[in-house]
Short mmCIF file of C-alpha atoms in Angstrom, two decimals:
data_model
loop_
_atom_site.label_atom_id
_atom_site.label_comp_id
_atom_site.label_asym_id
_atom_site.label_seq_id
_atom_site.Cartn_x
_atom_site.Cartn_y
_atom_site.Cartn_z
CA THR A 306 25.17 118.00 63.05
CA ILE A 307 24.99 118.71 66.78
CA SER A 308 24.70 122.47 66.21
CA ALA A 309 22.07 121.96 63.50
CA LEU A 310 19.95 120.07 66.04
CA GLY A 311 20.30 122.87 68.60
CA GLY A 312 22.97 121.30 70.80
CA ARG A 313 26.36 122.55 71.91
CA ALA A 314 29.29 120.45 70.72
CA LEU A 315 32.33 119.93 72.94
CA VAL A 316 35.17 118.27 71.06
CA ALA A 317 38.26 116.31 72.04
CA ILE A 318 40.46 115.58 69.03
CA THR A 319 41.87 112.05 69.16
CA SER A 320 43.27 111.42 65.69
CA VAL A 321 43.90 113.41 62.53
CA MET A 322 43.45 111.27 59.42
CA LEU A 323 43.46 111.83 55.67
CA ASN A 324 40.66 109.54 54.47
CA PHE A 325 40.45 109.44 50.69
CA GLU A 326 40.03 106.49 48.37
CA HIS A 327 43.60 106.55 47.05
CA SER A 328 45.36 107.74 50.20
CA GLU A 329 47.56 105.46 52.27
CA LEU A 330 45.68 106.41 55.44
CA PRO A 331 48.33 108.69 56.93
CA ALA A 332 47.25 109.46 60.47
CA TYR A 333 48.51 111.19 63.57
CA ASP A 334 47.12 109.98 66.89
CA MET A 335 47.12 112.62 69.60
CA PRO A 336 49.22 111.73 72.67
CA PRO A 337 47.08 110.11 75.38
CA HIS A 338 47.71 112.86 77.93
CA LEU A 339 46.46 115.53 75.51
CA VAL A 340 43.27 113.61 74.75
CA SER A 341 42.75 113.05 78.46
CA GLU A 342 43.22 116.74 79.27
CA GLN A 343 40.83 117.85 76.51
CA ILE A 344 38.11 115.62 77.93
CA ARG A 345 38.81 116.61 81.53
CA VAL A 346 38.41 120.31 80.75
CA ALA A 347 35.26 119.78 78.66
CA VAL A 348 33.58 117.71 81.36
CA GLN A 349 34.64 120.08 84.12
CA GLU A 350 33.45 123.24 82.36
CA CYS A 351 30.19 121.93 80.90
CA ARG A 352 29.15 118.51 82.07
CA PRO A 353 27.68 116.97 78.87
CA LYS A 354 24.35 115.17 78.88
CA ALA A 355 25.54 112.77 76.18
CA VAL A 356 28.88 111.58 74.84
CA LYS A 357 29.90 110.20 71.47
CA VAL A 358 33.21 108.36 71.10
CA GLY A 359 34.38 107.91 67.52
CA LEU A 360 37.82 107.23 66.07
CA VAL A 361 40.29 106.39 68.85
CA ARG A 362 43.24 104.29 67.65
CA ASP A 363 45.72 104.39 70.52
CA PRO A 364 45.25 101.55 73.06
CA GLN A 365 46.60 103.67 75.92
CA THR A 366 44.16 106.47 75.13
CA ILE A 367 41.29 103.97 74.94
CA ALA A 368 42.22 102.64 78.39
CA LEU A 369 42.08 106.18 79.84
CA LEU A 370 38.59 107.02 78.55
CA PRO A 371 36.46 105.09 81.07
CA GLY A 372 37.90 107.20 83.90
CA HIS A 373 36.45 110.30 82.25
CA LEU A 374 33.23 108.89 80.79
CA ALA A 375 31.93 106.26 83.22
CA SER A 376 30.01 108.82 85.30
CA LEU A 377 28.37 110.43 82.26
CA GLY A 378 25.13 109.05 80.85
CA ASN A 379 24.09 108.30 77.27
CA ARG A 380 27.37 107.12 75.78
CA VAL A 381 27.27 106.49 72.01
CA MET A 382 30.23 104.38 70.88
CA VAL A 383 31.36 104.19 67.24
CA PRO A 384 34.56 102.10 67.04
CA SER A 385 35.42 103.03 63.41
CA ILE A 386 37.09 99.71 62.70
CA VAL A 387 37.06 100.16 58.93
CA ASP A 388 36.80 103.29 56.81
CA SER A 389 34.17 103.98 54.15
CA TYR A 390 36.37 102.21 51.58
CA GLY A 391 36.54 99.01 53.61
CA ARG A 392 40.09 99.41 54.89
CA CYS A 393 40.83 98.37 58.50
CA ILE A 394 42.12 101.34 60.49
CA LEU A 395 42.33 99.82 63.99
CA SER A 396 45.22 97.63 65.09
CA PRO A 397 44.49 94.31 66.86
CA GLU A 398 45.70 95.95 70.10
CA ALA A 399 43.29 98.86 69.67
CA MET A 400 40.45 96.46 68.87
CA HIS A 401 41.14 94.50 72.06
CA ALA A 402 41.23 97.74 74.07
CA TRP A 403 37.88 98.80 72.59
CA MET A 404 36.31 95.47 73.55
CA GLU A 405 37.71 95.62 77.08
CA HIS A 406 37.30 99.27 78.01
CA LEU A 407 34.66 100.96 75.83
CA LEU A 408 32.18 98.32 74.71
CA PRO A 409 30.91 97.81 78.30
CA LEU A 410 30.27 101.58 78.58
CA ALA A 411 28.10 101.83 75.45
CA SER A 412 24.55 103.05 75.90
CA LEU A 413 24.44 102.48 72.15
CA LEU A 414 27.10 100.79 70.01
CA ILE A 415 26.94 101.78 66.32
CA LEU A 416 28.87 99.75 63.76
CA ARG A 417 28.72 98.32 60.26
CA VAL A 418 27.99 94.65 59.64
CA SER A 419 31.54 94.30 58.29
CA GLU A 420 32.92 95.74 61.54
CA ALA A 421 30.84 93.37 63.65
CA GLU A 422 32.30 90.49 61.63
CA ILE A 423 35.83 91.66 62.44
CA MET A 424 35.07 92.37 66.09
CA LEU A 425 33.40 89.00 66.70
CA GLY A 426 35.35 86.89 64.19
CA CYS A 427 32.22 85.62 62.45
CA SER A 428 30.35 85.82 59.15
CA ILE A 429 27.07 87.76 58.97
CA SER A 430 24.96 87.03 55.90
CA THR A 431 21.36 86.70 57.14
CA ASP A 432 18.94 88.51 59.43
CA SER A 433 19.43 85.70 61.94
CA ASP A 434 23.19 86.27 61.82
CA MET A 435 22.63 89.96 62.56
CA LEU A 436 20.44 89.11 65.54
CA GLN A 437 23.02 86.66 66.87
CA ALA A 438 25.87 89.15 66.48
CA ALA A 439 23.91 91.96 68.14
CA SER A 440 23.00 89.63 71.01
CA GLU A 441 26.67 88.76 71.52
CA LEU A 442 27.70 92.41 71.52
CA ARG A 443 25.03 93.13 74.13
CA ALA A 444 26.26 90.15 76.16
CA ARG A 445 29.72 91.75 76.12
CA GLY A 446 28.36 94.92 77.69
CA ALA A 447 26.71 97.18 75.12
CA LYS A 448 23.26 98.23 76.37
CA ALA A 449 22.00 98.63 72.80
CA VAL A 450 23.39 97.93 69.32
CA LEU A 451 22.69 99.57 65.96
CA MET A 452 24.22 97.44 63.21
CA ARG A 453 23.98 99.01 59.77
CA GLY A 454 24.76 98.30 56.13
CA GLY A 455 23.68 94.67 55.91
CA LYS A 456 23.12 93.40 52.35
CA MET A 457 20.63 90.65 53.12
CA ASN A 458 18.18 91.30 50.27
CA GLU A 459 18.94 92.32 46.68
CA GLY A 460 18.57 96.05 46.17
CA TYR A 461 18.21 96.84 49.88
CA LEU A 462 20.39 97.63 52.86
CA THR A 463 19.35 96.41 56.29
CA ALA A 464 19.98 97.93 59.71
CA LEU A 465 19.18 96.32 63.04
CA LEU A 466 18.53 98.07 66.34
CA MET A 467 18.62 95.78 69.38
CA HIS A 468 18.09 97.02 72.92
CA GLU A 469 16.77 95.76 76.24
CA ASP A 470 13.14 96.04 75.13
CA GLY A 471 13.50 94.10 71.88
CA HIS A 472 14.74 94.68 68.34
CA ARG A 473 13.69 96.34 65.10
CA PHE A 474 14.89 96.00 61.51
CA PHE A 475 15.10 98.96 59.11
CA SER A 476 15.47 98.64 55.32
CA SER A 477 16.57 101.19 52.75
CA ARG A 478 16.73 101.25 48.96
CA ASN A 479 19.56 103.78 49.24
CA THR A 480 22.37 101.25 48.76
CA ILE A 481 24.98 103.92 48.00
CA GLY A 482 24.36 106.54 50.67
CA TRP A 483 25.15 104.19 53.56
CA GLN A 484 28.66 103.67 52.24
CA ARG A 485 29.69 107.30 51.93
CA HIS A 486 32.34 108.82 54.18
CA GLY A 487 30.94 110.57 57.26
CA VAL A 488 27.56 108.81 57.49
CA ALA A 489 28.36 107.14 60.82
CA GLY A 490 29.71 110.39 62.23
CA ALA A 491 26.59 112.37 61.35
CA LEU A 492 24.21 109.61 62.44
CA SER A 493 25.91 109.00 65.79
CA SER A 494 26.20 112.73 66.52
CA ALA A 495 22.48 113.17 65.82
CA ILE A 496 21.59 110.25 68.08
CA ALA A 497 23.80 111.56 70.89
CA THR A 498 22.15 114.97 70.60
CA ARG A 499 18.68 113.47 70.81
CA TYR A 500 19.80 111.43 73.83
CA ALA A 501 20.78 114.73 75.46
CA TYR A 502 17.24 116.00 74.87
CA GLY A 503 15.85 112.98 76.71
CA ASP A 504 14.87 110.68 73.85
CA THR A 505 14.81 106.93 74.35
CA THR A 506 17.21 104.85 72.28
CA GLU A 507 14.59 104.01 69.65
CA GLN A 508 13.37 107.61 69.45
CA ALA A 509 16.92 108.92 69.10
#
Protein backbone atom coordinates (compact mmCIF):
# COMPACT_ATOMS: atom_id res chain seq x y z
CA THR A 1 0.00 0.00 0.00
CA ILE A 2 2.77 2.43 0.93
CA SER A 3 4.69 1.70 -2.29
CA ALA A 4 1.53 2.01 -4.38
CA LEU A 5 1.05 5.52 -2.98
CA GLY A 6 4.63 6.48 -3.84
CA GLY A 7 6.15 6.14 -0.38
CA ARG A 8 9.10 4.12 0.88
CA ALA A 9 8.22 1.48 3.46
CA LEU A 10 10.59 0.71 6.33
CA VAL A 11 9.51 -2.38 8.25
CA ALA A 12 10.18 -3.76 11.71
CA ILE A 13 8.70 -7.24 12.13
CA THR A 14 7.11 -7.67 15.56
CA SER A 15 5.07 -10.86 15.30
CA VAL A 16 4.59 -13.67 12.81
CA MET A 17 1.04 -15.01 12.89
CA LEU A 18 -1.01 -17.51 10.91
CA ASN A 19 -4.43 -15.85 10.70
CA PHE A 20 -7.00 -18.11 9.09
CA GLU A 21 -10.57 -18.83 10.13
CA HIS A 22 -9.87 -22.36 11.36
CA SER A 23 -6.35 -21.84 12.68
CA GLU A 24 -5.56 -21.81 16.38
CA LEU A 25 -3.71 -18.50 16.03
CA PRO A 26 -0.17 -19.88 16.29
CA ALA A 27 2.14 -16.90 16.64
CA TYR A 28 5.77 -16.11 17.27
CA ASP A 29 6.53 -12.75 18.85
CA MET A 30 9.97 -11.41 18.00
CA PRO A 31 12.25 -10.87 21.02
CA PRO A 32 12.05 -7.27 22.27
CA HIS A 33 15.71 -6.52 21.59
CA LEU A 34 15.35 -7.56 17.94
CA VAL A 35 12.30 -5.36 17.43
CA SER A 36 14.10 -2.49 19.13
CA GLU A 37 17.18 -2.88 16.93
CA GLN A 38 15.11 -3.04 13.73
CA ILE A 39 13.45 0.24 14.61
CA ARG A 40 16.69 1.89 15.72
CA VAL A 41 18.39 1.12 12.41
CA ALA A 42 15.39 2.22 10.32
CA VAL A 43 15.09 5.54 12.15
CA GLN A 44 18.83 6.16 12.06
CA GLU A 45 19.23 5.43 8.34
CA CYS A 46 16.08 7.13 7.05
CA ARG A 47 14.20 9.19 9.58
CA PRO A 48 10.54 8.47 8.65
CA LYS A 49 7.99 11.24 8.30
CA ALA A 50 5.22 8.98 9.59
CA VAL A 51 5.00 5.79 11.63
CA LYS A 52 2.38 3.07 11.79
CA VAL A 53 2.35 0.64 14.71
CA GLY A 54 0.26 -2.48 14.16
CA LEU A 55 0.34 -5.88 15.83
CA VAL A 56 2.62 -5.82 18.88
CA ARG A 57 1.74 -8.48 21.46
CA ASP A 58 4.69 -8.51 23.85
CA PRO A 59 4.30 -6.08 26.80
CA GLN A 60 8.06 -5.58 27.09
CA THR A 61 8.32 -4.69 23.41
CA ILE A 62 5.39 -2.27 23.74
CA ALA A 63 7.14 -0.55 26.65
CA LEU A 64 10.29 -0.05 24.53
CA LEU A 65 8.54 1.61 21.58
CA PRO A 66 8.02 5.12 22.98
CA GLY A 67 11.78 5.54 23.31
CA HIS A 68 12.11 5.09 19.56
CA LEU A 69 8.92 6.78 18.36
CA ALA A 70 8.24 9.73 20.68
CA SER A 71 10.41 12.11 18.65
CA LEU A 72 8.80 11.13 15.33
CA GLY A 73 5.66 12.86 14.13
CA ASN A 74 2.44 11.46 12.66
CA ARG A 75 2.10 8.22 14.60
CA VAL A 76 -0.76 5.96 13.45
CA MET A 77 -1.59 3.34 16.09
CA VAL A 78 -3.58 0.17 15.29
CA PRO A 79 -3.70 -2.04 18.41
CA SER A 80 -5.07 -5.16 16.64
CA ILE A 81 -6.96 -6.36 19.70
CA VAL A 82 -9.10 -8.83 17.77
CA ASP A 83 -8.56 -10.49 14.40
CA SER A 84 -10.93 -10.33 11.43
CA TYR A 85 -12.79 -13.37 12.81
CA GLY A 86 -13.47 -11.70 16.15
CA ARG A 87 -10.89 -13.59 18.20
CA CYS A 88 -8.94 -11.67 20.86
CA ILE A 89 -5.21 -11.80 20.12
CA LEU A 90 -3.86 -9.48 22.83
CA SER A 91 -3.34 -10.60 26.42
CA PRO A 92 -4.64 -8.40 29.27
CA GLU A 93 -1.01 -7.47 30.01
CA ALA A 94 -0.43 -6.39 26.41
CA MET A 95 -3.68 -4.41 26.43
CA HIS A 96 -2.60 -2.57 29.58
CA ALA A 97 0.81 -1.84 28.03
CA TRP A 98 -0.86 -0.44 24.90
CA MET A 99 -3.05 1.86 27.01
CA GLU A 100 -0.10 3.06 29.08
CA HIS A 101 2.67 3.41 26.51
CA LEU A 102 1.25 3.72 22.99
CA LEU A 103 -2.21 5.27 23.23
CA PRO A 104 -0.77 8.61 24.46
CA LEU A 105 1.56 8.69 21.42
CA ALA A 106 -1.20 8.27 18.82
CA SER A 107 -1.62 11.03 16.27
CA LEU A 108 -4.44 8.78 15.08
CA LEU A 109 -5.78 5.67 16.81
CA ILE A 110 -7.57 3.26 14.45
CA LEU A 111 -9.71 0.48 15.90
CA ARG A 112 -12.93 -1.44 15.44
CA VAL A 113 -15.99 -0.74 17.57
CA SER A 114 -15.59 -4.22 19.08
CA GLU A 115 -12.00 -3.38 20.06
CA ALA A 116 -13.04 -0.09 21.66
CA GLU A 117 -15.57 -2.04 23.73
CA ILE A 118 -12.83 -4.35 24.99
CA MET A 119 -10.34 -1.54 25.59
CA LEU A 120 -12.81 0.62 27.52
CA GLY A 121 -14.96 -2.14 29.06
CA CYS A 122 -18.21 -0.72 27.68
CA SER A 123 -20.98 -1.47 25.21
CA ILE A 124 -21.24 0.58 21.99
CA SER A 125 -24.55 0.29 20.18
CA THR A 126 -25.48 3.84 19.11
CA ASP A 127 -23.88 6.85 17.46
CA SER A 128 -23.85 8.53 20.87
CA ASP A 129 -21.98 5.55 22.32
CA MET A 130 -19.38 5.88 19.57
CA LEU A 131 -18.94 9.57 20.33
CA GLN A 132 -18.57 8.86 24.05
CA ALA A 133 -16.02 6.10 23.47
CA ALA A 134 -13.98 8.21 21.05
CA SER A 135 -14.01 11.10 23.53
CA GLU A 136 -12.71 8.81 26.27
CA LEU A 137 -9.93 7.48 24.05
CA ARG A 138 -8.92 11.05 23.23
CA ALA A 139 -9.01 11.89 26.94
CA ARG A 140 -6.56 9.03 27.50
CA GLY A 141 -4.09 10.57 25.07
CA ALA A 142 -4.98 9.81 21.46
CA LYS A 143 -4.95 13.03 19.43
CA ALA A 144 -7.52 11.62 16.99
CA VAL A 145 -9.61 8.44 16.79
CA LEU A 146 -11.00 6.55 13.79
CA MET A 147 -13.49 3.96 15.03
CA ARG A 148 -14.80 1.69 12.29
CA GLY A 149 -17.25 -1.13 11.71
CA GLY A 150 -20.18 0.09 13.79
CA LYS A 151 -23.51 -1.59 12.97
CA MET A 152 -25.83 1.19 14.09
CA ASN A 153 -28.27 1.09 11.16
CA GLU A 154 -29.61 -1.94 9.29
CA GLY A 155 -27.70 -2.57 6.07
CA TYR A 156 -24.95 -0.03 6.85
CA LEU A 157 -21.62 0.14 8.61
CA THR A 158 -20.64 3.31 10.43
CA ALA A 159 -17.21 4.80 11.04
CA LEU A 160 -16.44 7.80 13.23
CA LEU A 161 -13.48 10.14 12.95
CA MET A 162 -12.96 12.39 15.98
CA HIS A 163 -10.11 14.88 16.26
CA GLU A 164 -9.34 18.19 17.91
CA ASP A 165 -11.41 20.16 15.38
CA GLY A 166 -14.58 18.09 15.67
CA HIS A 167 -15.96 14.79 14.40
CA ARG A 168 -17.42 13.24 11.26
CA PHE A 169 -19.43 10.08 10.63
CA PHE A 170 -18.99 7.92 7.51
CA SER A 171 -21.46 5.26 6.36
CA SER A 172 -21.01 2.39 3.94
CA ARG A 173 -23.34 -0.18 2.40
CA ASN A 174 -20.35 -2.52 2.06
CA THR A 175 -21.09 -4.54 5.20
CA ILE A 176 -18.78 -7.40 4.21
CA GLY A 177 -15.64 -5.61 3.03
CA TRP A 178 -14.96 -3.98 6.41
CA GLN A 179 -14.67 -7.39 8.05
CA ARG A 180 -12.10 -8.91 5.72
CA HIS A 181 -8.58 -9.68 6.87
CA GLY A 182 -6.06 -6.92 6.12
CA VAL A 183 -8.46 -3.97 5.81
CA ALA A 184 -7.06 -2.16 8.86
CA GLY A 185 -3.51 -2.76 7.70
CA ALA A 186 -4.11 -1.30 4.24
CA LEU A 187 -6.19 1.61 5.56
CA SER A 188 -3.71 2.59 8.28
CA SER A 189 -0.72 2.27 5.93
CA ALA A 190 -2.46 4.53 3.40
CA ILE A 191 -3.26 7.11 6.09
CA ALA A 192 0.32 7.06 7.41
CA THR A 193 1.63 7.59 3.88
CA ARG A 194 -0.66 10.56 3.32
CA TYR A 195 0.44 11.97 6.68
CA ALA A 196 4.01 11.78 5.38
CA TYR A 197 2.96 13.86 2.37
CA GLY A 198 1.62 16.56 4.69
CA ASP A 199 -2.10 15.80 4.73
CA THR A 200 -4.21 16.74 7.72
CA THR A 201 -5.87 13.93 9.65
CA GLU A 202 -9.20 14.32 7.85
CA GLN A 203 -7.53 14.56 4.44
CA ALA A 204 -5.42 11.47 5.12
